[in-house]
């Protein structure tokens, strides 16, 4: 009853604030939908309601008081265009097909056999390390990474006594961070395009070298590196703290009890062939299609061609084709003995798809909210907070903090990159006195700061697509995932801000400073783990 009263008061308060913002024309209208969405999510623990509420409030602010237009605008401008985007519709189809594919492998009884053979044991540490390493291998796409690693490792993690919230933390950490660092991924074309856009707006189009600057920024993508370093340390030392520690203590400890022997009787080739086919089609398909679209010869294979292919290929279509072929092979190799009476392989595939309907619906709601924030120019409003009077040495830190705020409140890493990169690069040249050489000295840290802020939000925002998909793939409520993961994300973010962008920025960004910052962070983790939190019950 009290919860219902709190919700009513919250809705009333949101309505009043929305009306005041609309009447007074306050600048915070740009970010109010995100704030309202976060309030709804944390109060109701219902991500779908929060996202839809935020999108609805954003639409109200966009119609200039003509409230009768809200339903039409919400559907016409912020919902339907998502299905017209080849990338977004491709992401939906790929997610659903991959869900069916993984469910076929699970029902076939070979998934557990495959993972057990690969890990040579089912202790907590080995299962967590296996999930982390598999996440590093699946570097080609953040969402695909979350979905595949989460669904594949959930059964084995449960048997080893790894809590679902800890598995979700590992899955989420290796998604956006790895995709952002990988020079061959579905992110690279967008990242390079945004860097080039920043140079154009800075009047430096002739000097734009997106690839060179991307590689130069990699050592300065401090949040991504520190988040991965923290994850590896937490796995190695079995270190838990904050809400994660409480979740681990309440997790029933199976002690690595063996599954029934029949669970591992499936022939390994029944899993290897579909998985290998899926990965091979994705990589070969992206390379051949990208090279063809660029008008280049397939051979000889070079690094430049490989990187270029991800920028040119029709990645969504290839992801769909690869997952569809993998699903067909998994269906073909599905042992008929595992089917219930009257059940078919197609029915098993549909069960897997249905399990992901809710995550897909949440994903669509997140895109709707992002669309309203774009129309409200949320990032422009936040970007103005940077100003142009910040010292050069502190500018990367300011960019990182602003990017983190934008990404956390909007839940979109790509949106953050697209909205901040065109602002940060011109500002970087501006505060460098317009001198190109001086601007390029600080530019790798500026670009790394944008990427780091974007990954932070993608990693821990409750309205981020990877946060949602990671939690759903691991079978937990998104808010439980956010609550247990946030302290880890904040620790990595604080280290990135102080040791990375502040410390290295003050030193002028020399090549030796970034590895030194990583070593200092590692030493700090050793100290923290001895006085803060404690090890998991069993390794």
mmCIF file of C-alpha atoms in Angstrom, residues 141-378:
data_model
loop_
_atom_site.group_PDB
_atom_site.id
_atom_site.type_symbol
_atom_site.label_atom_id
_atom_site.label_comp_id
_atom_site.label_asym_id
_atom_site.label_seq_id
_atom_site.Cartn_x
_atom_site.Cartn_y
_atom_site.Cartn_z
ATOM 1 C CA UNK A 141 29.584 -6.477 -31.106
ATOM 2 C CA UNK A 142 28.567 -5.329 -27.625
ATOM 3 C CA UNK A 143 24.977 -6.580 -27.624
ATOM 4 C CA UNK A 144 25.873 -9.881 -29.279
ATOM 5 C CA UNK A 145 28.598 -10.305 -26.667
ATOM 6 C CA UNK A 146 26.158 -9.783 -23.778
ATOM 7 C CA UNK A 147 23.554 -12.120 -25.200
ATOM 8 C CA UNK A 148 25.875 -14.952 -26.213
ATOM 9 C CA UNK A 149 28.078 -15.013 -23.102
ATOM 10 C CA UNK A 150 25.154 -14.630 -20.702
ATOM 11 C CA UNK A 151 23.000 -17.331 -22.257
ATOM 12 C CA UNK A 152 25.894 -19.745 -22.812
ATOM 13 C CA UNK A 153 27.375 -19.520 -19.313
ATOM 14 C CA UNK A 154 24.207 -19.253 -17.213
ATOM 15 C CA UNK A 155 23.700 -23.036 -16.737
ATOM 16 C CA UNK A 156 27.348 -23.713 -15.905
ATOM 17 C CA UNK A 157 27.530 -20.718 -13.555
ATOM 18 C CA UNK A 158 24.472 -21.933 -11.664
ATOM 19 C CA UNK A 159 26.045 -25.354 -11.207
ATOM 20 C CA UNK A 160 29.322 -23.861 -9.966
ATOM 21 C CA UNK A 161 27.603 -21.634 -7.401
ATOM 22 C CA UNK A 162 28.307 -18.368 -9.206
ATOM 23 C CA UNK A 163 25.496 -15.939 -8.466
ATOM 24 C CA UNK A 164 23.609 -14.578 -11.439
ATOM 25 C CA UNK A 165 24.375 -10.987 -10.464
ATOM 26 C CA UNK A 166 28.115 -11.709 -10.500
ATOM 27 C CA UNK A 167 27.846 -13.435 -13.888
ATOM 28 C CA UNK A 168 25.883 -10.447 -15.201
ATOM 29 C CA UNK A 169 28.653 -8.124 -13.981
ATOM 30 C CA UNK A 170 31.268 -10.122 -15.896
ATOM 31 C CA UNK A 171 29.078 -10.326 -19.005
ATOM 32 C CA UNK A 172 28.290 -6.606 -18.993
ATOM 33 C CA UNK A 173 31.891 -5.573 -18.350
ATOM 34 C CA UNK A 174 33.177 -7.425 -21.406
ATOM 35 C CA UNK A 175 30.499 -6.089 -23.760
ATOM 36 C CA UNK A 176 30.768 -2.378 -24.516
ATOM 37 C CA UNK A 177 34.322 -2.075 -23.146
ATOM 38 C CA UNK A 178 35.691 -4.718 -25.504
ATOM 39 C CA UNK A 179 33.693 -3.524 -28.513
ATOM 40 C CA UNK A 180 34.880 0.050 -27.933
ATOM 41 C CA UNK A 181 38.542 -1.005 -27.761
ATOM 42 C CA UNK A 182 38.460 -3.443 -30.687
ATOM 43 C CA UNK A 183 39.716 -1.952 -33.943
ATOM 44 C CA UNK A 184 37.574 -4.486 -35.831
ATOM 45 C CA UNK A 185 34.009 -4.373 -34.534
ATOM 46 C CA UNK A 186 30.533 -3.109 -35.321
ATOM 47 C CA UNK A 187 31.476 0.075 -33.435
ATOM 48 C CA UNK A 188 34.483 1.087 -35.505
ATOM 49 C CA UNK A 189 32.691 2.693 -38.460
ATOM 50 C CA UNK A 190 30.602 4.877 -36.164
ATOM 51 C CA UNK A 191 33.586 5.810 -33.993
ATOM 52 C CA UNK A 192 35.640 6.862 -37.020
ATOM 53 C CA UNK A 193 32.709 8.791 -38.493
ATOM 54 C CA UNK A 194 32.250 10.751 -35.266
ATOM 55 C CA UNK A 195 35.968 11.591 -35.065
ATOM 56 C CA UNK A 196 35.860 12.860 -38.639
ATOM 57 C CA UNK A 197 32.716 14.894 -37.882
ATOM 58 C CA UNK A 198 34.548 16.580 -35.009
ATOM 59 C CA UNK A 199 37.427 17.567 -37.298
ATOM 60 C CA UNK A 200 34.980 18.965 -39.855
ATOM 61 C CA UNK A 201 33.266 21.115 -37.226
ATOM 62 C CA UNK A 202 36.688 22.273 -36.005
ATOM 63 C CA UNK A 203 37.585 23.407 -39.524
ATOM 64 C CA UNK A 204 40.322 20.774 -39.726
ATOM 65 C CA UNK A 205 38.742 18.477 -42.332
ATOM 66 C CA UNK A 206 41.894 18.432 -44.478
ATOM 67 C CA UNK A 207 43.922 17.220 -41.485
ATOM 68 C CA UNK A 208 41.448 14.577 -40.321
ATOM 69 C CA UNK A 209 43.065 11.183 -39.713
ATOM 70 C CA UNK A 210 40.342 9.167 -37.926
ATOM 71 C CA UNK A 211 42.187 5.829 -37.924
ATOM 72 C CA UNK A 212 45.398 7.351 -36.617
ATOM 73 C CA UNK A 213 43.575 9.232 -33.868
ATOM 74 C CA UNK A 214 41.500 6.176 -32.925
ATOM 75 C CA UNK A 215 44.633 4.092 -32.358
ATOM 76 C CA UNK A 216 46.331 6.969 -30.538
ATOM 77 C CA UNK A 217 43.314 7.223 -28.210
ATOM 78 C CA UNK A 218 43.346 3.533 -27.199
ATOM 79 C CA UNK A 219 45.867 3.930 -24.324
ATOM 80 C CA UNK A 220 43.701 6.780 -22.995
ATOM 81 C CA UNK A 221 40.392 4.884 -22.952
ATOM 82 C CA UNK A 222 40.962 4.573 -19.224
ATOM 83 C CA UNK A 223 37.509 3.516 -18.097
ATOM 84 C CA UNK A 224 37.359 0.578 -20.499
ATOM 85 C CA UNK A 225 40.833 -0.654 -19.513
ATOM 86 C CA UNK A 226 40.316 -0.115 -15.776
ATOM 87 C CA UNK A 227 36.895 -1.809 -15.823
ATOM 88 C CA UNK A 228 38.437 -4.882 -17.477
ATOM 89 C CA UNK A 229 41.392 -4.796 -15.068
ATOM 90 C CA UNK A 230 39.044 -4.613 -12.076
ATOM 91 C CA UNK A 231 36.955 -7.491 -13.441
ATOM 92 C CA UNK A 232 40.044 -9.659 -13.907
ATOM 93 C CA UNK A 233 41.264 -8.857 -10.398
ATOM 94 C CA UNK A 234 37.832 -9.596 -8.888
ATOM 95 C CA UNK A 235 37.798 -12.985 -10.632
ATOM 96 C CA UNK A 236 41.391 -13.864 -9.717
ATOM 97 C CA UNK A 237 41.066 -12.903 -6.036
ATOM 98 C CA UNK A 238 37.347 -13.839 -5.820
ATOM 99 C CA UNK A 239 36.790 -10.373 -4.388
ATOM 100 C CA UNK A 240 33.315 -9.073 -3.591
ATOM 101 C CA UNK A 241 32.251 -5.828 -1.954
ATOM 102 C CA UNK A 242 29.116 -3.762 -1.526
ATOM 103 C CA UNK A 243 25.780 -5.219 -2.647
ATOM 104 C CA UNK A 244 27.633 -7.880 -4.659
ATOM 105 C CA UNK A 245 29.076 -9.290 -1.436
ATOM 106 C CA UNK A 246 25.600 -9.568 0.088
ATOM 107 C CA UNK A 247 24.272 -11.223 -3.067
ATOM 108 C CA UNK A 248 27.092 -13.781 -3.036
ATOM 109 C CA UNK A 249 26.512 -14.570 0.636
ATOM 110 C CA UNK A 250 22.829 -15.294 0.031
ATOM 111 C CA UNK A 251 23.554 -17.355 -3.096
ATOM 112 C CA UNK A 252 23.111 -21.073 -2.371
ATOM 113 C CA UNK A 253 26.562 -22.625 -2.684
ATOM 114 C CA UNK A 254 26.420 -25.791 -4.767
ATOM 115 C CA UNK A 255 30.113 -26.392 -4.164
ATOM 116 C CA UNK A 256 30.571 -27.373 -7.782
ATOM 117 C CA UNK A 257 28.235 -30.371 -7.484
ATOM 118 C CA UNK A 258 28.302 -32.443 -10.673
ATOM 119 C CA UNK A 259 25.344 -32.382 -12.988
ATOM 120 C CA UNK A 260 23.833 -35.768 -13.879
ATOM 121 C CA UNK A 261 26.075 -37.718 -16.218
ATOM 122 C CA UNK A 262 23.439 -37.747 -18.958
ATOM 123 C CA UNK A 263 23.686 -33.961 -19.153
ATOM 124 C CA UNK A 264 27.101 -34.362 -20.782
ATOM 125 C CA UNK A 265 26.435 -37.200 -23.209
ATOM 126 C CA UNK A 266 25.773 -34.962 -26.201
ATOM 127 C CA UNK A 267 28.376 -35.233 -28.948
ATOM 128 C CA UNK A 268 30.503 -32.098 -28.894
ATOM 129 C CA UNK A 269 30.308 -31.684 -32.648
ATOM 130 C CA UNK A 270 26.585 -30.975 -32.299
ATOM 131 C CA UNK A 271 27.558 -27.709 -30.595
ATOM 132 C CA UNK A 272 30.883 -26.995 -32.282
ATOM 133 C CA UNK A 273 29.521 -27.018 -35.823
ATOM 134 C CA UNK A 274 26.653 -24.517 -35.284
ATOM 135 C CA UNK A 275 28.808 -22.184 -33.154
ATOM 136 C CA UNK A 276 31.753 -22.357 -35.569
ATOM 137 C CA UNK A 277 29.435 -21.759 -38.521
ATOM 138 C CA UNK A 278 27.872 -18.726 -36.846
ATOM 139 C CA UNK A 279 31.231 -17.118 -36.043
ATOM 140 C CA UNK A 280 32.775 -18.009 -39.420
ATOM 141 C CA UNK A 281 29.865 -16.581 -41.400
ATOM 142 C CA UNK A 282 29.932 -13.360 -39.390
ATOM 143 C CA UNK A 283 33.670 -12.780 -39.800
ATOM 144 C CA UNK A 284 34.002 -14.024 -43.399
ATOM 145 C CA UNK A 285 30.759 -12.328 -44.402
ATOM 146 C CA UNK A 286 31.774 -8.959 -42.988
ATOM 147 C CA UNK A 287 35.194 -9.154 -44.648
ATOM 148 C CA UNK A 288 33.990 -10.212 -48.100
ATOM 149 C CA UNK A 289 31.012 -7.847 -48.163
ATOM 150 C CA UNK A 290 33.044 -4.921 -46.860
ATOM 151 C CA UNK A 291 35.883 -5.432 -49.313
ATOM 152 C CA UNK A 292 33.416 -5.841 -52.188
ATOM 153 C CA UNK A 293 31.556 -2.640 -51.297
ATOM 154 C CA UNK A 294 34.870 -0.782 -51.102
ATOM 155 C CA UNK A 295 35.805 -2.017 -54.578
ATOM 156 C CA UNK A 296 38.899 -3.868 -53.365
ATOM 157 C CA UNK A 297 40.225 -7.341 -54.168
ATOM 158 C CA UNK A 298 39.690 -10.068 -51.569
ATOM 159 C CA UNK A 299 43.345 -11.098 -51.651
ATOM 160 C CA UNK A 300 45.863 -10.482 -50.330
ATOM 161 C CA UNK A 301 44.392 -10.167 -46.852
ATOM 162 C CA UNK A 302 45.787 -7.084 -45.129
ATOM 163 C CA UNK A 303 45.155 -5.362 -41.825
ATOM 164 C CA UNK A 304 43.862 -2.235 -43.603
ATOM 165 C CA UNK A 305 41.338 -4.272 -45.603
ATOM 166 C CA UNK A 306 40.199 -6.128 -42.508
ATOM 167 C CA UNK A 307 39.621 -2.928 -40.568
ATOM 168 C CA UNK A 308 37.989 -1.219 -43.567
ATOM 169 C CA UNK A 309 35.578 -4.124 -44.104
ATOM 170 C CA UNK A 310 33.844 -3.447 -40.778
ATOM 171 C CA UNK A 311 33.305 0.149 -41.860
ATOM 172 C CA UNK A 312 31.839 -0.782 -45.255
ATOM 173 C CA UNK A 313 29.935 -4.053 -44.731
ATOM 174 C CA UNK A 314 26.204 -4.420 -44.116
ATOM 175 C CA UNK A 315 26.827 -5.732 -40.608
ATOM 176 C CA UNK A 316 23.174 -6.109 -39.457
ATOM 177 C CA UNK A 317 22.293 -8.298 -42.440
ATOM 178 C CA UNK A 318 25.372 -10.472 -41.941
ATOM 179 C CA UNK A 319 24.631 -10.917 -38.224
ATOM 180 C CA UNK A 320 21.120 -12.090 -39.126
ATOM 181 C CA UNK A 321 22.395 -14.492 -41.794
ATOM 182 C CA UNK A 322 25.061 -15.920 -39.490
ATOM 183 C CA UNK A 323 22.670 -16.453 -36.586
ATOM 184 C CA UNK A 324 20.010 -17.938 -38.903
ATOM 185 C CA UNK A 325 22.454 -20.471 -40.376
ATOM 186 C CA UNK A 326 23.707 -21.345 -36.894
ATOM 187 C CA UNK A 327 20.115 -21.829 -35.707
ATOM 188 C CA UNK A 328 19.277 -24.061 -38.689
ATOM 189 C CA UNK A 329 22.314 -26.236 -37.985
ATOM 190 C CA UNK A 330 21.476 -26.397 -34.267
ATOM 191 C CA UNK A 331 17.924 -27.453 -35.184
ATOM 192 C CA UNK A 332 19.218 -30.072 -37.641
ATOM 193 C CA UNK A 333 21.596 -31.579 -35.071
ATOM 194 C CA UNK A 334 19.077 -31.448 -32.201
ATOM 195 C CA UNK A 335 18.693 -35.000 -30.812
ATOM 196 C CA UNK A 336 15.069 -36.043 -31.191
ATOM 197 C CA UNK A 337 15.350 -37.924 -27.911
ATOM 198 C CA UNK A 338 15.360 -34.643 -25.935
ATOM 199 C CA UNK A 339 12.012 -33.525 -27.367
ATOM 200 C CA UNK A 340 8.830 -33.984 -25.392
ATOM 201 C CA UNK A 341 5.848 -35.741 -26.911
ATOM 202 C CA UNK A 342 4.417 -33.595 -29.692
ATOM 203 C CA UNK A 343 7.294 -31.099 -29.449
ATOM 204 C CA UNK A 344 9.331 -30.057 -32.485
ATOM 205 C CA UNK A 345 12.692 -28.410 -33.049
ATOM 206 C CA UNK A 346 10.869 -25.380 -34.398
ATOM 207 C CA UNK A 347 8.893 -25.181 -31.174
ATOM 208 C CA UNK A 348 12.102 -25.229 -29.124
ATOM 209 C CA UNK A 349 13.492 -22.436 -31.308
ATOM 210 C CA UNK A 350 10.343 -20.356 -30.757
ATOM 211 C CA UNK A 351 10.601 -20.884 -26.989
ATOM 212 C CA UNK A 352 14.056 -19.337 -27.070
ATOM 213 C CA UNK A 353 12.793 -16.379 -29.074
ATOM 214 C CA UNK A 354 9.830 -15.847 -26.744
ATOM 215 C CA UNK A 355 12.171 -15.727 -23.732
ATOM 216 C CA UNK A 356 13.745 -12.609 -25.256
ATOM 217 C CA UNK A 357 10.554 -10.754 -26.160
ATOM 218 C CA UNK A 358 10.686 -8.712 -22.946
ATOM 219 C CA UNK A 359 14.338 -7.647 -23.396
ATOM 220 C CA UNK A 360 13.576 -6.669 -26.993
ATOM 221 C CA UNK A 361 10.575 -4.642 -25.854
ATOM 222 C CA UNK A 362 12.731 -2.872 -23.269
ATOM 223 C CA UNK A 363 15.336 -2.257 -25.966
ATOM 224 C CA UNK A 364 12.722 -0.568 -28.156
ATOM 225 C CA UNK A 365 11.576 1.581 -25.234
ATOM 226 C CA UNK A 366 15.204 2.628 -24.633
ATOM 227 C CA UNK A 367 15.483 3.698 -28.272
ATOM 228 C CA UNK A 368 12.245 5.687 -27.943
ATOM 229 C CA UNK A 369 13.606 7.570 -24.942
ATOM 230 C CA UNK A 370 16.894 8.169 -26.754
ATOM 231 C CA UNK A 371 14.971 9.591 -29.713
ATOM 232 C CA UNK A 372 13.153 12.123 -27.537
ATOM 233 C CA UNK A 373 16.426 13.128 -25.858
ATOM 234 C CA UNK A 374 18.007 13.704 -29.250
ATOM 235 C CA UNK A 375 15.142 15.998 -30.283
ATOM 236 C CA UNK A 376 15.442 17.837 -26.959
ATOM 237 C CA UNK A 377 19.189 18.287 -27.612
ATOM 238 C CA UNK A 378 20.087 16.797 -24.231
#
